[in-house]
mmCIF file of C-alpha atoms and ligand atoms in Angstrom:
data_model
loop_
_atom_site.group_PDB
_atom_site.id
_atom_site.type_symbol
_atom_site.label_atom_id
_atom_site.label_comp_id
_atom_site.label_asym_id
_atom_site.label_seq_id
_atom_site.Cartn_x
_atom_site.Cartn_y
_atom_site.Cartn_z
ATOM 1 C CA UNK A 1 -0.058 0.155 0.080
ATOM 2 C CA UNK A 2 1.092 3.363 -0.802
ATOM 3 C CA UNK A 3 1.795 6.364 1.901
ATOM 4 C CA UNK A 4 -0.785 8.935 1.972
ATOM 5 C CA UNK A 5 1.116 11.121 3.885
ATOM 6 C CA UNK A 6 4.317 13.142 3.425
ATOM 7 C CA UNK A 7 6.769 13.220 6.363
ATOM 8 C CA UNK A 8 6.962 16.905 5.922
ATOM 9 C CA UNK A 9 6.368 18.751 9.270
ATOM 10 C CA UNK A 10 4.294 21.857 9.494
ATOM 11 C CA UNK A 11 4.714 24.211 12.300
ATOM 12 C CA UNK A 12 1.961 23.673 14.854
ATOM 13 C CA UNK A 13 -0.620 26.336 15.000
ATOM 14 C CA UNK A 14 -2.631 25.557 18.151
ATOM 15 C CA UNK A 15 -4.858 28.538 19.080
ATOM 16 C CA UNK A 16 -4.359 30.075 22.883
ATOM 17 C CA UNK A 17 -6.357 28.230 25.147
ATOM 18 C CA UNK A 18 -9.508 30.406 26.302
ATOM 19 C CA UNK A 19 -10.484 30.641 29.865
ATOM 20 C CA UNK A 20 -14.154 29.050 29.931
ATOM 21 C CA UNK A 21 -14.923 25.729 31.346
ATOM 22 C CA UNK A 22 -16.358 22.908 28.792
ATOM 23 C CA UNK A 23 -20.337 23.159 28.958
ATOM 24 C CA UNK A 24 -22.571 19.824 28.741
ATOM 25 C CA UNK A 25 -23.823 19.190 25.338
ATOM 26 C CA UNK A 26 -26.577 21.713 24.527
ATOM 27 C CA UNK A 27 -27.906 23.361 21.367
ATOM 28 C CA UNK A 28 -25.569 26.182 21.719
ATOM 29 C CA UNK A 29 -22.998 25.330 24.448
ATOM 30 C CA UNK A 30 -20.253 27.915 25.723
ATOM 31 C CA UNK A 31 -16.624 27.677 24.265
ATOM 32 C CA UNK A 32 -13.935 25.034 25.844
ATOM 33 C CA UNK A 33 -10.351 25.136 26.109
ATOM 34 C CA UNK A 34 -8.123 23.715 23.532
ATOM 35 C CA UNK A 35 -5.356 21.466 24.603
ATOM 36 C CA UNK A 36 -1.912 23.545 25.434
ATOM 37 C CA UNK A 37 0.272 23.759 22.340
ATOM 38 C CA UNK A 38 3.091 21.680 23.634
ATOM 39 C CA UNK A 39 0.407 18.553 23.015
ATOM 40 C CA UNK A 40 0.104 19.368 19.297
ATOM 41 C CA UNK A 41 1.498 16.427 17.271
ATOM 42 C CA UNK A 42 3.809 17.194 14.355
ATOM 43 C CA UNK A 43 1.755 17.960 11.138
ATOM 44 C CA UNK A 44 1.586 15.872 8.092
ATOM 45 C CA UNK A 45 1.152 16.921 4.551
ATOM 46 C CA UNK A 46 -0.909 14.503 2.210
ATOM 47 C CA UNK A 47 1.361 13.000 -0.311
ATOM 48 C CA UNK A 48 0.251 14.695 -3.533
ATOM 49 C CA UNK A 49 0.939 11.276 -5.682
ATOM 50 C CA UNK A 50 0.648 7.380 -5.114
ATOM 51 C CA UNK A 51 3.653 5.324 -5.449
ATOM 52 C CA UNK A 52 4.514 4.353 -8.993
ATOM 53 C CA UNK A 53 2.987 0.781 -8.741
ATOM 54 C CA UNK A 54 -0.462 1.900 -7.812
ATOM 55 C CA UNK A 55 -0.145 5.081 -9.749
ATOM 56 C CA UNK A 56 -0.649 3.284 -13.005
ATOM 57 C CA UNK A 57 -3.885 1.455 -12.046
ATOM 58 C CA UNK A 58 -5.180 4.818 -10.417
ATOM 59 C CA UNK A 59 -4.521 6.605 -13.622
ATOM 60 C CA UNK A 60 -6.059 4.025 -15.893
ATOM 61 C CA UNK A 61 -9.211 3.759 -13.950
ATOM 62 C CA UNK A 62 -9.437 7.821 -13.651
ATOM 63 C CA UNK A 63 -8.877 7.875 -17.364
ATOM 64 C CA UNK A 64 -11.680 5.341 -17.858
ATOM 65 C CA UNK A 65 -13.919 7.160 -15.672
ATOM 66 C CA UNK A 66 -13.458 10.479 -17.863
ATOM 67 C CA UNK A 67 -13.316 8.479 -21.255
ATOM 68 C CA UNK A 68 -16.558 10.048 -22.450
ATOM 69 C CA UNK A 69 -14.884 13.605 -22.095
ATOM 70 C CA UNK A 70 -11.466 12.651 -23.379
ATOM 71 C CA UNK A 71 -12.814 10.677 -26.211
ATOM 72 C CA UNK A 72 -14.551 13.798 -27.295
ATOM 73 C CA UNK A 73 -12.003 16.202 -27.002
ATOM 74 C CA UNK A 74 -9.095 14.138 -28.300
ATOM 75 C CA UNK A 75 -10.980 13.218 -31.426
ATOM 76 C CA UNK A 76 -11.472 16.705 -32.434
ATOM 77 C CA UNK A 77 -7.708 17.118 -32.866
ATOM 78 C CA UNK A 78 -7.133 14.188 -35.096
ATOM 79 C CA UNK A 79 -5.837 15.552 -38.247
ATOM 80 C CA UNK A 80 -7.759 18.671 -37.627
ATOM 81 C CA UNK A 81 -7.046 22.053 -39.294
ATOM 82 C CA UNK A 82 -6.699 24.974 -36.984
ATOM 83 C CA UNK A 83 -9.847 26.968 -38.154
ATOM 84 C CA UNK A 84 -12.950 28.335 -36.795
ATOM 85 C CA UNK A 85 -14.431 25.031 -37.111
ATOM 86 C CA UNK A 86 -12.288 23.483 -34.851
ATOM 87 C CA UNK A 87 -12.647 26.125 -32.163
ATOM 88 C CA UNK A 88 -16.423 25.757 -32.408
ATOM 89 C CA UNK A 89 -16.311 21.830 -32.156
ATOM 90 C CA UNK A 90 -13.881 22.472 -29.244
ATOM 91 C CA UNK A 91 -16.296 24.701 -27.546
ATOM 92 C CA UNK A 92 -19.130 22.260 -27.813
ATOM 93 C CA UNK A 93 -17.137 19.637 -26.471
ATOM 94 C CA UNK A 94 -16.023 21.641 -23.568
ATOM 95 C CA UNK A 95 -19.770 22.833 -22.778
ATOM 96 C CA UNK A 96 -20.745 18.905 -23.171
ATOM 97 C CA UNK A 97 -17.798 18.221 -20.499
ATOM 98 C CA UNK A 98 -20.157 20.368 -18.068
ATOM 99 C CA UNK A 99 -17.048 23.035 -18.062
ATOM 100 C CA UNK A 100 -19.890 25.866 -18.394
ATOM 101 C CA UNK A 101 -19.899 28.788 -20.342
ATOM 102 C CA UNK A 102 -17.372 30.997 -18.317
ATOM 103 C CA UNK A 103 -14.483 28.315 -18.296
ATOM 104 C CA UNK A 104 -15.294 27.305 -21.820
ATOM 105 C CA UNK A 105 -14.877 30.662 -23.119
ATOM 106 C CA UNK A 106 -11.920 31.431 -21.000
ATOM 107 C CA UNK A 107 -9.983 28.455 -22.310
ATOM 108 C CA UNK A 108 -11.069 29.133 -25.925
ATOM 109 C CA UNK A 109 -9.908 32.713 -25.766
ATOM 110 C CA UNK A 110 -6.739 31.907 -24.112
ATOM 111 C CA UNK A 111 -5.965 28.991 -26.425
ATOM 112 C CA UNK A 112 -6.814 31.406 -29.487
ATOM 113 C CA UNK A 113 -4.258 33.762 -28.138
ATOM 114 C CA UNK A 114 -1.751 31.312 -27.445
ATOM 115 C CA UNK A 115 -2.117 29.831 -31.037
ATOM 116 C CA UNK A 116 -1.452 33.453 -32.583
ATOM 117 C CA UNK A 117 1.441 34.221 -30.195
ATOM 118 C CA UNK A 118 3.072 31.008 -30.717
ATOM 119 C CA UNK A 119 2.281 30.586 -34.231
ATOM 120 C CA UNK A 120 0.969 27.175 -33.817
ATOM 121 C CA UNK A 121 -0.203 25.345 -37.111
ATOM 122 C CA UNK A 122 -0.066 21.740 -35.902
ATOM 123 C CA UNK A 123 -3.174 19.994 -34.132
ATOM 124 C CA UNK A 124 -1.020 18.089 -31.723
ATOM 125 C CA UNK A 125 0.637 21.410 -30.617
ATOM 126 C CA UNK A 126 -2.769 23.113 -30.159
ATOM 127 C CA UNK A 127 -3.741 20.197 -28.006
ATOM 128 C CA UNK A 128 -0.964 20.365 -25.971
ATOM 129 C CA UNK A 129 -1.471 24.084 -25.571
ATOM 130 C CA UNK A 130 -4.945 23.280 -24.597
ATOM 131 C CA UNK A 131 -3.741 20.777 -22.006
ATOM 132 C CA UNK A 132 -1.054 23.413 -20.509
ATOM 133 C CA UNK A 133 -4.065 26.096 -20.154
ATOM 134 C CA UNK A 134 -6.259 23.643 -18.322
ATOM 135 C CA UNK A 135 -3.366 22.650 -16.075
ATOM 136 C CA UNK A 136 -2.628 26.263 -15.273
ATOM 137 C CA UNK A 137 -6.458 26.780 -14.717
ATOM 138 C CA UNK A 138 -6.916 23.869 -12.186
ATOM 139 C CA UNK A 139 -3.477 24.166 -10.582
ATOM 140 C CA UNK A 140 -4.810 26.742 -7.932
ATOM 141 C CA UNK A 141 -7.353 24.200 -6.588
ATOM 142 C CA UNK A 142 -4.632 21.749 -5.413
ATOM 143 C CA UNK A 143 -4.078 22.057 -2.017
ATOM 144 C CA UNK A 144 -2.337 19.533 0.208
ATOM 145 C CA UNK A 145 -4.438 18.295 3.444
ATOM 146 C CA UNK A 146 -2.482 18.942 6.534
ATOM 147 C CA UNK A 147 -3.358 17.210 9.738
ATOM 148 C CA UNK A 148 -1.654 17.646 13.120
ATOM 149 C CA UNK A 149 -1.768 21.266 13.292
ATOM 150 C CA UNK A 150 -4.562 21.049 15.856
ATOM 151 C CA UNK A 151 -5.298 18.491 18.773
ATOM 152 C CA UNK A 152 -7.799 17.195 17.477
ATOM 153 C CA UNK A 153 -8.049 18.306 13.707
ATOM 154 C CA UNK A 154 -11.994 18.515 13.492
ATOM 155 C CA UNK A 155 -13.359 17.972 10.071
ATOM 156 C CA UNK A 156 -17.061 18.561 9.334
ATOM 157 C CA UNK A 157 -18.302 16.918 6.192
ATOM 158 C CA UNK A 158 -21.578 18.058 4.410
ATOM 159 C CA UNK A 159 -23.196 17.449 0.859
ATOM 160 C CA UNK A 160 -26.239 16.464 -0.879
ATOM 161 C CA UNK A 161 -27.905 13.232 -0.461
ATOM 162 C CA UNK A 162 -26.013 10.331 -1.526
ATOM 163 C CA UNK A 163 -22.882 12.364 -2.679
ATOM 164 C CA UNK A 164 -20.484 9.854 -0.963
ATOM 165 C CA UNK A 165 -19.968 11.506 2.388
ATOM 166 C CA UNK A 166 -20.061 8.477 4.768
ATOM 167 C CA UNK A 167 -18.108 6.416 2.134
ATOM 168 C CA UNK A 168 -15.371 9.040 2.159
ATOM 169 C CA UNK A 169 -15.152 9.531 5.976
ATOM 170 C CA UNK A 170 -14.665 5.641 5.894
ATOM 171 C CA UNK A 171 -11.744 5.916 3.569
ATOM 172 C CA UNK A 172 -10.061 8.961 4.960
ATOM 173 C CA UNK A 173 -10.481 7.333 8.512
ATOM 174 C CA UNK A 174 -8.655 4.223 7.209
ATOM 175 C CA UNK A 175 -5.829 6.425 5.548
ATOM 176 C CA UNK A 176 -5.254 8.423 8.686
ATOM 177 C CA UNK A 177 -5.284 5.181 10.916
ATOM 178 C CA UNK A 178 -2.714 3.504 8.745
ATOM 179 C CA UNK A 179 -0.663 6.537 9.648
ATOM 180 C CA UNK A 180 -1.032 6.530 13.485
ATOM 181 C CA UNK A 181 -3.714 8.890 13.667
ATOM 182 C CA UNK A 182 -6.511 8.192 16.071
ATOM 183 C CA UNK A 183 -9.917 8.896 14.524
ATOM 184 C CA UNK A 184 -13.310 9.710 16.125
ATOM 185 C CA UNK A 185 -16.450 9.910 14.263
ATOM 186 C CA UNK A 186 -19.655 11.771 14.899
ATOM 187 C CA UNK A 187 -22.663 10.444 13.294
ATOM 188 C CA UNK A 188 -24.255 13.903 12.797
ATOM 189 C CA UNK A 189 -27.087 12.201 10.433
ATOM 190 C CA UNK A 190 -29.336 11.930 13.235
ATOM 191 C CA UNK A 191 -32.312 11.741 11.115
ATOM 192 C CA UNK A 192 -31.951 8.193 10.035
ATOM 193 C CA UNK A 193 -31.338 5.395 12.042
ATOM 194 C CA UNK A 194 -29.721 3.513 9.025
ATOM 195 C CA UNK A 195 -27.371 6.276 8.837
ATOM 196 C CA UNK A 196 -26.378 5.933 12.351
ATOM 197 C CA UNK A 197 -26.149 2.291 12.109
ATOM 198 C CA UNK A 198 -24.063 2.421 8.878
ATOM 199 C CA UNK A 199 -21.492 4.349 10.760
ATOM 200 C CA UNK A 200 -21.584 2.453 14.002
ATOM 201 C CA UNK A 201 -21.195 -0.925 12.186
ATOM 202 C CA UNK A 202 -18.262 0.624 10.148
ATOM 203 C CA UNK A 203 -16.942 1.982 13.374
ATOM 204 C CA UNK A 204 -16.828 -1.365 15.381
ATOM 205 C CA UNK A 205 -15.341 -3.085 12.162
ATOM 206 C CA UNK A 206 -12.557 -0.626 11.956
ATOM 207 C CA UNK A 207 -11.902 0.193 15.641
ATOM 208 C CA UNK A 208 -13.005 3.667 15.511
ATOM 209 C CA UNK A 209 -15.190 5.256 18.046
ATOM 210 C CA UNK A 210 -18.431 6.548 16.881
ATOM 211 C CA UNK A 211 -20.284 9.201 18.795
ATOM 212 C CA UNK A 212 -24.001 8.682 18.111
ATOM 213 C CA UNK A 213 -27.334 9.843 19.934
ATOM 214 C CA UNK A 214 -30.699 8.377 19.033
ATOM 215 C CA UNK A 215 -32.970 11.331 17.810
ATOM 216 C CA UNK A 216 -30.347 13.702 18.977
ATOM 217 C CA UNK A 217 -29.611 17.129 17.716
ATOM 218 C CA UNK A 218 -26.938 16.835 15.194
ATOM 219 C CA UNK A 219 -25.215 19.906 16.744
ATOM 220 C CA UNK A 220 -25.171 18.467 20.195
ATOM 221 C CA UNK A 221 -23.728 15.093 18.667
ATOM 222 C CA UNK A 222 -20.925 17.028 17.052
ATOM 223 C CA UNK A 223 -20.344 18.898 20.393
ATOM 224 C CA UNK A 224 -19.923 15.941 22.357
ATOM 225 C CA UNK A 225 -17.645 14.312 19.609
ATOM 226 C CA UNK A 226 -15.467 17.455 19.755
ATOM 227 C CA UNK A 227 -15.319 17.324 23.649
ATOM 228 C CA UNK A 228 -14.644 13.470 23.480
ATOM 229 C CA UNK A 229 -11.882 13.917 21.142
ATOM 230 C CA UNK A 230 -10.043 16.540 23.205
ATOM 231 C CA UNK A 231 -10.496 14.802 26.448
ATOM 232 C CA UNK A 232 -9.178 11.557 24.801
ATOM 233 C CA UNK A 233 -6.212 13.386 22.747
ATOM 234 C CA UNK A 234 -7.767 11.942 19.437
ATOM 235 C CA UNK A 235 -5.815 13.395 16.393
ATOM 236 C CA UNK A 236 -8.753 13.802 13.973
ATOM 237 C CA UNK A 237 -12.515 14.227 14.741
ATOM 238 C CA UNK A 238 -14.728 13.896 11.680
ATOM 239 C CA UNK A 239 -18.144 14.647 11.700
ATOM 240 C CA UNK A 240 -20.780 13.190 9.341
ATOM 241 C CA UNK A 241 -23.805 15.246 8.450
ATOM 242 C CA UNK A 242 -27.271 14.434 6.734
ATOM 243 C CA UNK A 243 -27.298 14.824 3.021
ATOM 244 C CA UNK A 244 -29.267 17.841 2.165
ATOM 245 C CA UNK A 245 -30.037 19.874 -0.781
ATOM 246 C CA UNK A 246 -29.051 23.578 -0.932
ATOM 247 C CA UNK A 247 -32.811 24.577 -1.428
ATOM 248 C CA UNK A 248 -33.711 23.153 1.738
ATOM 249 C CA UNK A 249 -33.240 26.387 3.644
ATOM 250 C CA UNK A 250 -33.782 25.025 7.044
ATOM 251 C CA UNK A 251 -31.421 22.308 6.512
ATOM 252 C CA UNK A 252 -28.808 24.736 5.425
ATOM 253 C CA UNK A 253 -29.340 26.809 8.510
ATOM 254 C CA UNK A 254 -29.156 23.625 10.712
ATOM 255 C CA UNK A 255 -25.766 23.041 9.163
ATOM 256 C CA UNK A 256 -24.508 26.696 9.974
ATOM 257 C CA UNK A 257 -25.623 26.064 13.512
ATOM 258 C CA UNK A 258 -23.677 22.619 13.697
ATOM 259 C CA UNK A 259 -20.559 24.520 12.459
ATOM 260 C CA UNK A 260 -21.312 27.268 14.996
ATOM 261 C CA UNK A 261 -21.643 24.794 17.931
ATOM 262 C CA UNK A 262 -18.422 23.084 16.820
ATOM 263 C CA UNK A 263 -16.780 26.444 17.361
ATOM 264 C CA UNK A 264 -17.858 26.551 20.671
ATOM 265 C CA UNK A 265 -16.688 23.004 21.415
ATOM 266 C CA UNK A 266 -13.217 24.215 20.409
ATOM 267 C CA UNK A 267 -11.931 27.653 19.286
ATOM 268 C CA UNK A 268 -11.123 27.604 15.704
ATOM 269 C CA UNK A 269 -12.847 24.433 14.661
ATOM 270 C CA UNK A 270 -13.884 23.125 12.288
ATOM 271 C CA UNK A 271 -10.434 23.212 10.820
ATOM 272 C CA UNK A 272 -11.605 21.813 7.786
ATOM 273 C CA UNK A 273 -15.076 22.220 6.246
ATOM 274 C CA UNK A 274 -15.651 19.952 3.679
ATOM 275 C CA UNK A 275 -18.202 19.316 0.822
ATOM 276 C CA UNK A 276 -18.527 16.144 -0.955
ATOM 277 C CA UNK A 277 -19.626 16.208 -4.597
ATOM 278 C CA UNK A 278 -20.738 13.436 -6.890
ATOM 279 C CA UNK A 279 -18.786 13.512 -9.937
ATOM 280 C CA UNK A 280 -21.630 12.797 -11.994
ATOM 281 C CA UNK A 281 -23.823 15.736 -10.835
ATOM 282 C CA UNK A 282 -22.856 18.020 -13.990
ATOM 283 C CA UNK A 283 -23.125 21.372 -13.949
ATOM 284 C CA UNK A 284 -25.269 21.426 -10.785
ATOM 285 C CA UNK A 285 -22.170 20.737 -8.683
ATOM 286 C CA UNK A 286 -21.082 24.177 -9.049
ATOM 287 C CA UNK A 287 -24.706 25.441 -7.609
ATOM 288 C CA UNK A 288 -23.660 22.948 -4.815
ATOM 289 C CA UNK A 289 -20.181 24.523 -4.284
ATOM 290 C CA UNK A 290 -21.621 27.942 -4.126
ATOM 291 C CA UNK A 291 -24.558 27.300 -1.842
ATOM 292 C CA UNK A 292 -22.696 25.548 0.556
ATOM 293 C CA UNK A 293 -19.481 27.726 0.452
ATOM 294 C CA UNK A 294 -21.967 30.648 1.089
ATOM 295 C CA UNK A 295 -23.399 28.838 4.208
ATOM 296 C CA UNK A 296 -20.372 27.250 5.542
ATOM 297 C CA UNK A 297 -17.105 29.063 4.104
ATOM 298 C CA UNK A 298 -15.712 25.895 2.766
ATOM 299 C CA UNK A 299 -12.299 24.915 3.219
ATOM 300 C CA UNK A 300 -12.288 22.201 0.602
ATOM 301 C CA UNK A 301 -13.972 19.834 -1.736
ATOM 302 C CA UNK A 302 -13.858 16.032 -2.138
ATOM 303 C CA UNK A 303 -15.136 15.000 -5.710
ATOM 304 C CA UNK A 304 -16.405 11.367 -5.653
ATOM 305 C CA UNK A 305 -17.597 8.602 -8.209
ATOM 306 C CA UNK A 306 -15.211 9.850 -10.884
ATOM 307 C CA UNK A 307 -15.104 6.225 -11.917
ATOM 308 C CA UNK A 308 -18.856 6.247 -13.345
ATOM 309 C CA UNK A 309 -20.291 8.331 -16.152
ATOM 310 C CA UNK A 310 -18.504 11.563 -14.757
ATOM 311 C CA UNK A 311 -17.699 14.221 -17.461
ATOM 312 C CA UNK A 312 -15.133 15.983 -15.298
ATOM 313 C CA UNK A 313 -15.338 19.242 -17.131
ATOM 314 C CA UNK A 314 -17.157 20.976 -13.986
ATOM 315 C CA UNK A 315 -13.735 21.404 -12.183
ATOM 316 C CA UNK A 316 -12.874 23.988 -14.764
ATOM 317 C CA UNK A 317 -16.250 25.817 -14.112
ATOM 318 C CA UNK A 318 -15.498 25.369 -10.021
ATOM 319 C CA UNK A 319 -11.940 26.728 -10.871
ATOM 320 C CA UNK A 320 -13.153 29.833 -12.636
ATOM 321 C CA UNK A 321 -16.323 30.596 -10.640
ATOM 322 C CA UNK A 322 -15.855 29.480 -7.197
ATOM 323 C CA UNK A 323 -12.242 28.135 -6.688
ATOM 324 C CA UNK A 324 -12.868 26.190 -3.564
ATOM 325 C CA UNK A 325 -9.518 23.699 -3.316
ATOM 326 C CA UNK A 326 -10.077 20.200 -4.272
ATOM 327 C CA UNK A 327 -8.300 18.092 -1.531
ATOM 328 C CA UNK A 328 -9.260 14.676 -2.768
ATOM 329 C CA UNK A 329 -10.908 12.618 -5.868
ATOM 330 C CA UNK A 330 -12.611 9.355 -5.607
ATOM 331 C CA UNK A 331 -12.884 6.648 -8.317
ATOM 332 C CA UNK A 332 -14.523 3.981 -6.197
ATOM 333 C CA UNK A 333 -15.290 2.280 -2.921
ATOM 334 C CA UNK A 334 -11.779 0.838 -1.904
ATOM 335 C CA UNK A 335 -9.326 2.695 0.191
ATOM 336 C CA UNK A 336 -7.055 3.453 -2.562
ATOM 337 C CA UNK A 337 -9.800 4.579 -4.716
ATOM 338 C CA UNK A 338 -9.647 8.318 -2.789
ATOM 339 C CA UNK A 339 -6.238 10.333 -3.814
ATOM 340 C CA UNK A 340 -5.275 13.765 -3.365
ATOM 341 C CA UNK A 341 -6.351 16.190 -6.514
ATOM 342 C CA UNK A 342 -3.457 16.416 -9.037
ATOM 343 C CA UNK A 343 -4.027 19.009 -11.542
ATOM 344 C CA UNK A 344 -1.671 17.609 -14.232
ATOM 345 C CA UNK A 345 -2.936 14.284 -13.677
ATOM 346 C CA UNK A 346 -6.572 15.098 -13.963
ATOM 347 C CA UNK A 347 -5.848 17.147 -17.194
ATOM 348 C CA UNK A 348 -3.857 13.988 -18.465
ATOM 349 C CA UNK A 349 -6.770 11.721 -17.845
ATOM 350 C CA UNK A 350 -9.149 14.214 -19.325
ATOM 351 C CA UNK A 351 -7.320 15.204 -22.287
ATOM 352 C CA UNK A 352 -5.130 12.125 -22.966
HETATM 353 N N1 GTP B 413 -18.649 4.166 -8.017
HETATM 354 C C1 GTP B 413 -18.541 5.053 -6.750
HETATM 355 N N2 GTP B 413 -19.265 4.903 -5.798
HETATM 356 C C2 GTP B 413 -19.263 5.711 -4.685
HETATM 357 C C3 GTP B 413 -17.727 6.342 -4.295
HETATM 358 N N3 GTP B 413 -18.095 6.926 -3.345
HETATM 359 C C4 GTP B 413 -19.238 6.591 -2.866
HETATM 360 N N4 GTP B 413 -19.793 5.636 -3.373
HETATM 361 C C5 GTP B 413 -21.175 5.112 -3.347
HETATM 362 O O1 GTP B 413 -22.155 6.162 -3.486
HETATM 363 C C6 GTP B 413 -23.247 5.695 -2.404
HETATM 364 C C7 GTP B 413 -23.573 6.684 -1.559
HETATM 365 O O2 GTP B 413 -22.631 6.815 -0.581
HETATM 366 P P1 GTP B 413 -22.566 7.426 0.957
HETATM 367 O O3 GTP B 413 -21.349 7.335 1.383
HETATM 368 O O4 GTP B 413 -23.740 6.568 1.614
HETATM 369 O O5 GTP B 413 -23.117 8.822 0.391
HETATM 370 P P2 GTP B 413 -23.824 10.157 1.703
HETATM 371 O O6 GTP B 413 -23.327 11.252 0.837
HETATM 372 O O7 GTP B 413 -23.162 9.499 3.092
HETATM 373 O O8 GTP B 413 -25.383 9.622 1.707
HETATM 374 P P3 GTP B 413 -26.361 10.162 2.628
HETATM 375 O O9 GTP B 413 -25.818 10.205 4.039
HETATM 376 O O10 GTP B 413 -27.668 9.378 2.456
HETATM 377 O O11 GTP B 413 -26.635 11.622 1.970
HETATM 378 C C8 GTP B 413 -22.770 4.208 -1.782
HETATM 379 O O12 GTP B 413 -23.476 3.360 -2.621
HETATM 380 C C9 GTP B 413 -21.433 4.297 -2.250
HETATM 381 O O13 GTP B 413 -20.936 2.952 -2.188
HETATM 382 C C10 GTP B 413 -16.923 6.369 -5.504
HETATM 383 O O14 GTP B 413 -16.072 7.023 -5.644
HETATM 384 N N5 GTP B 413 -17.282 5.641 -6.772
HETATM 385 MG MG1 MG B 414 -24.164 9.119 4.743
#
């Protein structure tokens, strides 16, 4: 198995301990003290690429997942003349890939300029130029995922129904455990017994403590989990939340409250506020990023199910319109199917 972490250390950044005492779990509890700075472990940065032996299978599966788009885009350039017709076809292919109007026009304009400036006449060179432009567009979304700056690092995970939140939490937990990080999960999805059970069963199987409450308030469950993580010296607390649509305004309000209450349990928490997106959602993914970011000020995205019928272009729309970092992408259910986002690798899969 490849390593998910770099050995790189990052200066601990534990906030000063406030003076209030911990309060019992309640809808809006008071702030509680963090652990003193000297208990902060060394920070780890997620590795940006898997080891070569697994990298090959990862790439081939990512390519297979995005094959619809890559076939459309690659075919355009085969024996093509560099003329308006090519640009029109390219525009259609980018729009089809879910890149959206803004990113599509941005890429086309930049490509036309580059072709002119560099006097490109060969279709392969134009394709290479498009690749470079796409990598440049997506690179700002790359961001290493750092653990160990806080004790515990508190992560809140949100997203629409069925996006892959719980599965992703499971995969992340295993990666973290494999690298000596202790993990505690909070079943913030208190609506459905099945959701709680899914996490409880998974926790038992994987030796991870799961904090859950029957018919509880998700904010109170999250608060309890943060308190428990602090008391036990757990490295990471991950808070699962129930799936919801951005149009369900009361549920979006509830998410804001969960975040607020987590902050009362530990100053500065949650340290990561993540949105999980189903890669097959198409252009609606951008609407999800906007809505969840407006509500929660996201620190990062995780895009799942890029192994299915995903078109992949929506990531370009995200880069242009709401550039929230993409920490990980997922191409399946297994632990190694979740990897850090790498712009170059992604564009390679998208453009071949
Ligand atoms: N093919 C594929 N399936 C995935 C991936 N990630 C998650 N899934 C599947 O997507 C389905 C939903 O996953 P969950 O993790 O339960 O999604 P969720 O966001 O927690 O769902 P709710 O809690 O109901 O909102 C499950 O069948 C997962 O196995 C992925 O990367 N690829
Ligand atoms: Mg779930």
